[in-house]
Coordinates of C-alpha atoms in Angstrom, one line a residue:
X183 CA 97.7 77.7 85.4
X184 CA 96.0 80.0 82.8
X185 CA 93.1 82.4 84.1
X186 CA 90.7 80.2 82.0
X187 CA 91.8 77.0 83.7
X188 CA 91.7 78.6 87.0
X189 CA 88.0 79.9 86.5
X190 CA 87.0 76.4 85.0
X191 CA 88.4 74.6 88.2
X192 CA 85.6 76.4 90.3
X193 CA 82.8 76.6 87.5
X194 CA 83.2 72.7 87.1
X195 CA 81.4 72.3 90.5
X196 CA 78.3 73.9 89.2
X197 CA 77.9 72.7 85.6
X198 CA 74.0 73.4 85.4
X199 CA 74.0 76.8 86.9
X200 CA 72.6 79.5 84.6
X201 CA 73.7 82.8 83.2
X202 CA 70.8 84.7 81.5
X203 CA 69.0 87.7 80.4
X204 CA 65.4 88.4 79.5
X205 CA 65.6 86.5 76.3
X206 CA 68.5 84.0 76.5
X207 CA 70.5 81.8 79.0
X208 CA 73.6 79.6 79.0
X209 CA 74.7 77.1 81.5
X210 CA 78.2 77.2 83.1
X211 CA 79.1 73.9 81.3
X212 CA 77.8 75.4 78.0
X213 CA 79.7 78.5 78.6
X214 CA 83.0 76.7 79.1
X215 CA 82.4 74.5 75.9
X216 CA 81.5 77.6 73.8
X217 CA 84.6 79.4 75.0
X218 CA 86.9 76.6 74.1
X219 CA 85.3 75.9 70.9
X220 CA 85.0 79.4 69.5
X221 CA 88.2 80.7 71.3
X222 CA 90.2 78.5 69.1
X223 CA 89.4 80.8 66.3
X224 CA 91.0 83.8 68.0
X225 CA 94.7 84.6 67.6
X226 CA 96.7 85.9 70.7
X227 CA 96.3 89.6 69.8
X228 CA 94.1 92.4 71.2
X229 CA 90.4 91.9 70.5
X230 CA 87.8 94.4 71.1
X231 CA 84.5 93.4 72.5
X232 CA 81.4 95.5 71.3
X233 CA 78.1 93.9 72.1
X234 CA 74.7 95.3 72.5
X235 CA 73.9 92.4 74.9
X236 CA 75.9 92.2 78.2
X237 CA 75.3 88.4 78.2
X238 CA 77.0 88.3 74.7
X239 CA 79.7 90.5 76.2
X240 CA 80.3 87.8 79.0
X241 CA 80.5 85.0 76.3
X242 CA 83.0 87.0 74.3
X243 CA 85.1 87.8 77.3
X244 CA 85.3 84.1 78.1
X245 CA 86.4 83.2 74.5
X246 CA 89.1 85.8 74.7
X247 CA 90.3 84.5 78.2
X248 CA 90.6 80.9 76.7
X249 CA 92.4 82.3 73.8
X250 CA 94.8 84.3 76.0
X251 CA 93.9 87.2 73.8
X252 CA 93.7 90.6 75.7
X253 CA 90.0 91.6 75.7
X254 CA 89.4 95.5 75.2
X255 CA 85.9 96.2 76.5
X256 CA 83.8 98.6 74.8
X257 CA 80.3 99.8 75.6
X258 CA 77.5 100.9 73.2
X259 CA 76.2 103.0 76.1
X260 CA 79.0 105.2 75.9
X261 CA 78.4 106.1 72.3
X262 CA 80.2 105.4 69.0
X263 CA 82.6 108.3 69.3
X264 CA 83.9 107.2 72.6
X265 CA 84.3 103.6 71.3
X266 CA 86.1 104.9 68.2
X267 CA 88.7 106.8 70.5
X268 CA 89.4 103.5 72.4
X269 CA 89.8 101.4 69.1
X270 CA 92.2 103.9 67.8
X271 CA 94.2 104.4 71.1
X272 CA 94.4 100.6 71.7
X273 CA 95.2 99.9 68.1
X274 CA 92.4 97.2 67.8
X275 CA 92.4 95.2 64.5
X276 CA 89.8 92.6 65.4
X277 CA 86.5 92.9 67.4
X278 CA 83.8 90.5 68.6
X279 CA 80.4 91.9 68.1
X280 CA 76.7 91.1 68.1
X281 CA 75.6 93.9 65.9
X282 CA 74.2 91.5 63.2
X283 CA 72.5 89.3 65.8
X284 CA 75.1 86.4 66.3
X285 CA 78.4 86.8 68.1
X286 CA 81.0 87.1 65.3
X287 CA 84.7 87.8 65.1
X288 CA 85.3 90.7 62.5
X289 CA 88.4 92.4 61.2
X290 CA 88.6 96.1 61.3
X291 CA 91.0 98.5 60.0
X292 CA 91.3 96.0 57.1
X293 CA 92.7 93.7 59.5
X294 CA 96.2 95.3 59.1
X295 CA 98.3 94.5 62.2
X296 CA 100.7 97.3 63.3
X297 CA 103.8 96.6 65.3
X298 CA 103.0 96.0 69.1
X299 CA 104.9 98.3 71.3
X300 CA 103.3 97.3 74.5
X301 CA 104.2 94.3 76.6
X302 CA 101.1 92.2 76.7
X303 CA 102.6 89.2 78.5
X304 CA 100.0 87.7 80.8
X305 CA 97.5 90.6 80.1
X306 CA 94.0 89.4 80.0
X307 CA 91.9 92.6 80.1
X308 CA 92.6 96.1 78.9
X309 CA 89.9 98.3 80.4
X310 CA 89.4 102.1 79.7
X311 CA 89.4 104.3 82.8
X312 CA 88.2 107.5 81.2
X313 CA 84.8 108.7 81.2
X314 CA 83.1 110.3 78.1
X315 CA 85.6 113.1 77.8
X316 CA 89.4 113.0 77.4
X317 CA 91.7 110.5 75.9
X318 CA 91.1 106.8 77.0
X319 CA 93.6 105.2 79.1
X320 CA 93.8 101.4 78.8
X321 CA 94.5 99.7 82.2
X322 CA 96.2 96.4 81.4
X323 CA 95.1 93.9 83.9
X324 CA 97.0 90.4 84.3
X325 CA 95.7 87.1 84.8
X326 CA 97.6 86.9 88.1
X327 CA 96.2 90.3 89.2
X328 CA 92.6 89.2 88.4
X329 CA 92.9 85.9 90.3
X330 CA 94.4 87.7 93.3
X331 CA 91.5 90.4 93.4
X332 CA 89.0 87.6 93.0
X333 CA 90.3 85.8 96.0
X334 CA 90.6 89.2 97.8
X335 CA 86.8 89.7 97.1
X336 CA 86.0 86.3 98.1
X337 CA 87.3 87.0 101.6
X338 CA 84.3 89.1 102.3
X339 CA 81.7 88.2 99.7
X340 CA 80.5 84.9 100.3
X341 CA 78.3 83.8 97.4
X342 CA 77.0 80.3 96.8
X343 CA 74.9 78.2 94.4
X344 CA 71.7 79.4 96.1
X345 CA 72.5 82.9 95.3
X346 CA 71.3 84.8 92.3
X347 CA 73.0 88.1 91.3
X348 CA 71.6 90.8 89.2
X349 CA 74.0 92.8 87.0
X350 CA 72.8 96.2 85.8
X351 CA 75.9 98.0 85.0
X352 CA 77.9 97.3 81.5
X353 CA 80.7 94.8 81.9
X354 CA 82.8 97.7 80.5
X355 CA 83.5 98.6 84.2
X356 CA 85.7 96.5 86.2
X357 CA 83.5 96.5 89.2
X358 CA 80.9 94.7 87.1
X359 CA 83.2 92.4 85.2
X360 CA 85.5 91.3 87.9
X361 CA 83.5 92.3 91.2
X362 CA 80.2 90.9 89.9
X363 CA 80.4 88.5 86.9
X364 CA 83.7 86.6 87.6
X365 CA 83.1 86.7 91.3
X366 CA 79.7 85.0 90.7
X367 CA 81.3 82.3 88.4
X368 CA 83.9 81.2 90.9
X369 CA 81.2 80.9 93.6
X370 CA 78.5 79.2 91.6
X371 CA 76.0 81.9 91.8
X372 CA 73.2 82.4 89.2
X373 CA 73.8 85.4 87.0
X374 CA 71.1 87.6 85.8
X375 CA 71.8 90.5 83.3
X376 CA 69.3 93.3 82.9
X377 CA 70.0 95.0 79.5
X378 CA 69.6 98.6 78.5
X379 CA 69.6 101.9 80.0
X380 CA 69.3 102.3 83.9
X381 CA 65.6 101.7 84.9
X382 CA 64.8 101.6 88.5
X383 CA 61.3 100.2 88.2
X384 CA 62.5 97.3 86.0
X385 CA 65.3 96.5 88.4
X386 CA 63.0 96.2 91.3
X387 CA 60.7 94.2 89.1
X388 CA 63.5 91.9 88.2
X389 CA 64.7 91.6 91.9
X390 CA 61.3 90.2 92.8
X391 CA 60.6 88.1 89.9
X392 CA 63.9 86.3 89.6
X393 CA 64.3 86.2 93.5
X394 CA 67.6 88.2 93.3
X395 CA 69.7 87.7 96.5
X396 CA 72.7 89.9 95.6
X397 CA 72.7 93.4 93.9
X398 CA 75.7 95.7 93.4
X399 CA 75.5 99.3 92.5
X400 CA 76.3 103.0 93.0
X401 CA 74.9 105.3 95.7
X402 CA 72.8 107.1 93.0
X403 CA 71.3 104.1 91.6
X404 CA 70.4 102.7 95.2
X405 CA 68.9 106.2 95.8
X406 CA 66.5 105.9 92.8
X407 CA 65.8 102.3 93.4
X408 CA 64.9 102.9 97.0
X409 CA 62.1 105.1 95.8
X410 CA 60.3 102.2 94.2
X411 CA 61.6 99.4 96.5
X412 CA 60.1 101.2 99.5
X413 CA 56.6 99.9 98.5
X414 CA 57.7 96.4 98.4
X415 CA 57.7 94.2 101.7
X416 CA 60.1 91.3 101.9
X417 CA 62.6 91.9 99.2
X418 CA 64.6 88.7 98.4
X419 CA 67.9 90.6 98.6
X420 CA 70.4 89.2 101.1
X421 CA 73.4 90.9 100.1
X422 CA 74.0 94.7 98.8
X423 CA 77.2 96.1 97.8
X424 CA 77.6 100.0 97.2
X425 CA 80.5 101.5 95.3
X426 CA 81.7 103.7 92.7
X427 CA 81.2 107.2 94.1
X428 CA 80.9 108.8 97.6
X429 CA 78.1 107.5 99.7
X430 CA 76.2 110.4 101.6
X431 CA 74.6 109.7 104.9
X432 CA 71.1 110.3 103.5
X433 CA 71.4 107.5 100.8
X434 CA 73.1 105.3 103.6
X435 CA 69.9 105.8 105.8
X436 CA 67.6 105.0 102.8
X437 CA 69.4 101.9 102.1
X438 CA 69.2 100.7 105.6
X439 CA 65.5 101.5 105.8
X440 CA 64.7 99.7 102.5
X441 CA 67.1 96.8 102.6
X442 CA 66.4 95.8 106.2
X443 CA 67.2 92.0 105.8
X444 CA 70.3 92.5 103.8
X445 CA 74.0 92.8 104.5
X446 CA 75.1 96.0 103.3
X447 CA 78.8 96.3 102.2
X448 CA 80.5 99.6 101.4
X449 CA 83.4 98.9 99.1
X450 CA 85.9 100.9 97.2
X451 CA 88.1 100.2 94.3
X452 CA 89.6 101.6 91.0
X453 CA 90.3 100.0 87.6
X454 CA 94.0 100.5 88.1
X455 CA 94.0 98.5 91.3
X456 CA 92.3 95.4 89.6
X457 CA 89.8 96.8 91.0
X458 CA 88.6 96.0 94.7
X459 CA 90.7 97.7 97.4
X460 CA 88.8 97.7 100.6
X461 CA 85.5 96.6 102.2
X462 CA 83.4 97.9 105.3
X463 CA 81.9 95.0 107.0
X464 CA 78.0 95.1 107.3
X465 CA 78.1 95.3 111.1
X466 CA 79.9 98.6 110.9
X467 CA 77.8 100.1 108.2
X468 CA 75.3 102.0 110.7
X469 CA 78.0 103.8 112.5
X470 CA 80.5 104.3 109.7
X471 CA 78.5 104.2 106.5
X472 CA 80.7 106.9 104.8
X473 CA 83.9 104.8 105.2
X474 CA 84.9 102.5 102.8
X475 CA 86.4 100.2 105.3
X476 CA 89.6 98.2 105.7
X477 CA 92.2 97.3 103.1
X478 CA 91.6 93.7 101.9
X479 CA 93.9 91.0 102.6
X480 CA 97.2 91.3 100.9
X481 CA 96.7 95.1 100.0
X482 CA 98.6 97.7 101.8
X483 CA 97.1 101.3 102.0
X484 CA 98.5 104.6 103.3
X485 CA 97.6 108.2 103.3
X486 CA 100.5 110.3 102.1
X487 CA 101.5 113.9 101.4
X488 CA 102.7 115.3 98.0
X489 CA 106.2 113.5 98.7
X490 CA 104.8 110.3 99.4
X491 CA 105.4 110.6 103.1
X492 CA 102.8 108.9 105.3
X493 CA 100.4 111.1 107.1
X494 CA 99.3 111.0 110.7
X495 CA 96.1 109.0 111.3
X496 CA 93.1 111.2 110.8
X497 CA 94.8 113.6 108.5
X498 CA 94.0 113.8 104.9
X499 CA 96.2 113.1 101.8
X500 CA 96.3 111.0 98.7
X501 CA 95.5 107.3 99.1
X502 CA 98.5 105.1 98.0
X503 CA 98.4 101.3 97.5
X504 CA 100.5 98.3 97.4
X505 CA 98.4 95.6 95.8
X506 CA 99.2 92.3 93.8
X507 CA 96.1 93.1 91.5
X508 CA 97.4 96.4 90.3
X509 CA 97.5 96.8 86.6
X510 CA 100.5 96.3 84.6
X511 CA 100.4 99.8 83.4
X512 CA 98.5 102.0 80.7
X513 CA 98.5 100.6 77.2
X514 CA 101.1 102.4 75.1
X515 CA 101.2 105.4 77.8
X516 CA 104.6 105.0 79.6
X517 CA 104.5 108.5 80.9
X518 CA 101.1 108.2 82.4
X519 CA 102.1 104.8 83.9
X520 CA 105.2 106.5 85.5
X521 CA 103.0 109.1 87.0
X522 CA 100.7 106.7 88.9
X523 CA 103.3 104.3 90.0
X524 CA 105.9 106.0 92.2
X525 CA 108.5 104.1 94.4
X526 CA 106.3 101.0 93.9
X527 CA 103.0 102.5 95.2
X528 CA 100.0 103.1 93.1
X529 CA 98.8 106.7 93.4
X530 CA 95.1 106.5 93.2
X531 CA 94.3 110.3 92.8
X532 CA 91.8 110.0 95.6
X533 CA 92.0 112.2 98.6
X534 CA 91.3 110.2 101.8
X535 CA 92.0 109.7 105.5
X536 CA 92.4 106.8 107.8
X537 CA 91.4 106.5 111.3
X538 CA 93.2 104.8 114.2
X539 CA 91.5 101.4 113.3
X540 CA 92.6 101.4 109.7
X541 CA 89.2 102.5 108.3
X542 CA 89.5 104.5 105.2
X543 CA 87.3 107.4 104.1
X544 CA 87.5 108.7 100.6
X545 CA 86.8 112.5 100.5
X546 CA 87.0 113.4 96.9
X547 CA 89.1 113.1 93.7
X548 CA 92.4 115.0 94.0
X549 CA 91.2 117.2 91.1
X550 CA 88.0 117.9 92.6
X551 CA 89.1 119.4 95.8
X552 CA 88.3 123.0 96.2
X553 CA 90.9 125.4 97.8
X554 CA 89.5 128.7 99.1
X555 CA 91.5 131.1 101.3
X556 CA 94.1 128.3 102.0
X557 CA 91.5 126.0 103.3
X558 CA 91.0 122.6 101.6
X559 CA 87.3 122.0 101.0
X560 CA 85.9 118.6 100.1
X561 CA 82.7 118.7 97.8
X562 CA 81.4 115.6 99.6
X563 CA 81.0 117.7 102.9
X564 CA 78.8 120.2 101.1
X565 CA 76.8 117.6 99.2
X566 CA 76.0 115.7 102.4
X567 CA 74.3 118.8 103.8
X568 CA 72.6 119.6 100.6
X569 CA 71.2 116.3 100.2
X570 CA 69.9 116.3 103.7
X571 CA 67.6 119.3 102.9
X572 CA 64.0 118.4 102.2
X573 CA 63.1 119.1 98.7
X574 CA 66.7 118.4 97.3
X575 CA 66.8 115.3 95.3
X576 CA 70.5 115.6 94.1
X577 CA 73.3 118.0 94.2
X578 CA 76.8 118.4 93.2
X579 CA 79.5 121.0 94.4
X580 CA 82.5 122.0 92.3
X581 CA 85.1 124.7 92.2
X582 CA 85.5 127.4 89.5
X583 CA 88.8 128.9 89.0
X584 CA 89.0 132.6 89.6
X585 CA 91.8 135.0 89.1
X586 CA 91.0 137.2 92.2
X587 CA 89.4 134.7 94.6
X588 CA 91.1 131.6 94.0
X589 CA 88.3 129.2 93.6
X590 CA 84.5 129.9 93.8
X591 CA 82.2 127.1 94.9
X592 CA 79.3 126.4 92.5
X593 CA 76.3 124.4 93.4
X594 CA 74.0 122.4 90.8
X595 CA 70.9 120.9 92.5
X596 CA 67.9 119.0 91.3
X597 CA 65.3 120.6 93.7
X598 CA 62.1 121.1 91.7
X599 CA 60.2 122.8 94.5
X600 CA 62.9 125.3 95.4
X601 CA 64.5 128.5 93.9
X602 CA 68.1 129.1 93.7
X603 CA 67.6 132.0 96.3
X604 CA 65.9 129.5 98.8
X605 CA 68.6 126.9 98.5
X606 CA 71.3 129.6 99.0
X607 CA 69.7 130.8 102.2
X608 CA 69.5 127.3 103.5
X609 CA 73.2 126.6 102.6
X610 CA 74.2 129.8 104.5
X611 CA 72.2 128.6 107.5
X612 CA 73.6 125.0 107.5
X613 CA 77.2 125.3 106.3
X614 CA 80.1 127.0 107.8
X615 CA 81.1 130.4 106.1
X616 CA 84.1 128.9 104.3
X617 CA 81.8 126.4 102.5
X618 CA 79.2 128.9 101.4
X619 CA 78.5 128.7 97.7
X620 CA 79.0 131.7 95.4
X621 CA 76.2 130.5 93.2
X622 CA 73.4 127.9 93.1
X623 CA 71.8 126.7 89.9
X624 CA 68.6 124.6 89.9
X625 CA 68.5 122.0 87.3
X626 CA 66.0 119.1 86.1
X627 CA 68.7 116.5 86.7
X628 CA 72.5 116.2 87.0
X629 CA 74.5 114.8 84.3
X630 CA 75.9 111.3 84.9
X631 CA 77.8 108.8 82.9
X632 CA 76.4 105.3 82.0
X633 CA 77.7 103.9 85.3
X634 CA 75.7 106.4 87.3
X635 CA 78.7 108.7 88.3
X636 CA 78.3 112.4 88.5
X637 CA 79.8 114.2 85.5
X638 CA 81.1 117.3 87.5
X639 CA 82.2 119.1 84.6
X640 CA 81.1 118.9 81.0
X641 CA 83.5 119.6 78.0
X642 CA 82.0 123.0 77.9
X643 CA 82.6 123.5 81.7
X644 CA 86.3 122.4 81.4
X645 CA 86.8 124.7 78.4
X646 CA 85.4 127.8 80.0
X647 CA 86.1 127.2 83.6
X648 CA 82.4 127.5 84.5

């Protein structure tokens, strides 16, 4: 069964359910009809999707899924330069866009098709995993992998036709496209898109006015939303899902205080895994909020050393996965593909640990780990302490290579009422000596990408080592 027919089998039970944004709406039944009608005009080749409206992006994705044409998601929020990188890397010759107003299929690069070197058999989506710097890597997700991941998500996220989900992140991200939009479709939930840049007051207003029951976002977004939501009694939210970056105790406590009547799921995933990997049940959130929980049904996880040998419980190492929803590989990048798939295991690049019950805690990206005097230092441990200090709104810790000292610890913090000297003194009072920062910089705000994740190093930082 094709992915489109598989989705329609579920959507057919809710023909009148609505997908909408501020200006437009479409029913499930209309979405299916439109996808079939317009999808017939698309040939089975890669198609880029570049829409200003996320609702239009969703409609374009469904057309591609019907046509069995691999959809390459682009996002105006990342800028024209980044999108052109993806178009060139993925050799896209056709694009669906709403730049002129209506959704239309256009030829680009003069519509000249080049010989296809990648095996796109059963590939439904090609999602870029790079941020705003570096060459894009296109994760090829198969129809089988997508259905497997949707069923894994369904094992814990029980939506129904009475639910209304608000999607504030671009569908360019697998967490929003698969974990929110497609998940909503197979469960018959109403879908609400909020367009434009991240706007906490507008999100809170939309949650109230549209009686949103389900909202998924990053810890940073929840931190800013909490500031406005705390003034509201009786929020309609019943289900909250947090993912995308390490969750600090401070933000976890904020979420519990603000979303008192909602079930809070702390989940983890990565595009290469299709994306969802694990989930911490709401009943364990209070005691284990920093854990991303247990591997989902059908997914096997282990913590391994550099040679791929499993580490004892409680010790840290790289998180490796065996999952039916894993990507087929990176588009036209066989060497990169071989680097992440070794002996059948997907190497996530995340440093983590697993307790005796199987709960996973992600500590940091492998590249972000700081090594000082032979001691592994995880930025998250420092950031947890920094964010617990009154007056610190946000903070990031990162290492700087040093020819003599190995690595120095640098801190950037959004703390408008403090000086660098004040914060440095507090760090020395609260952190063990091996975690003491070598420098502290007070900034107005920390750089983040369009999904809300911290950009630890800008292109300048990467070039100079600062």
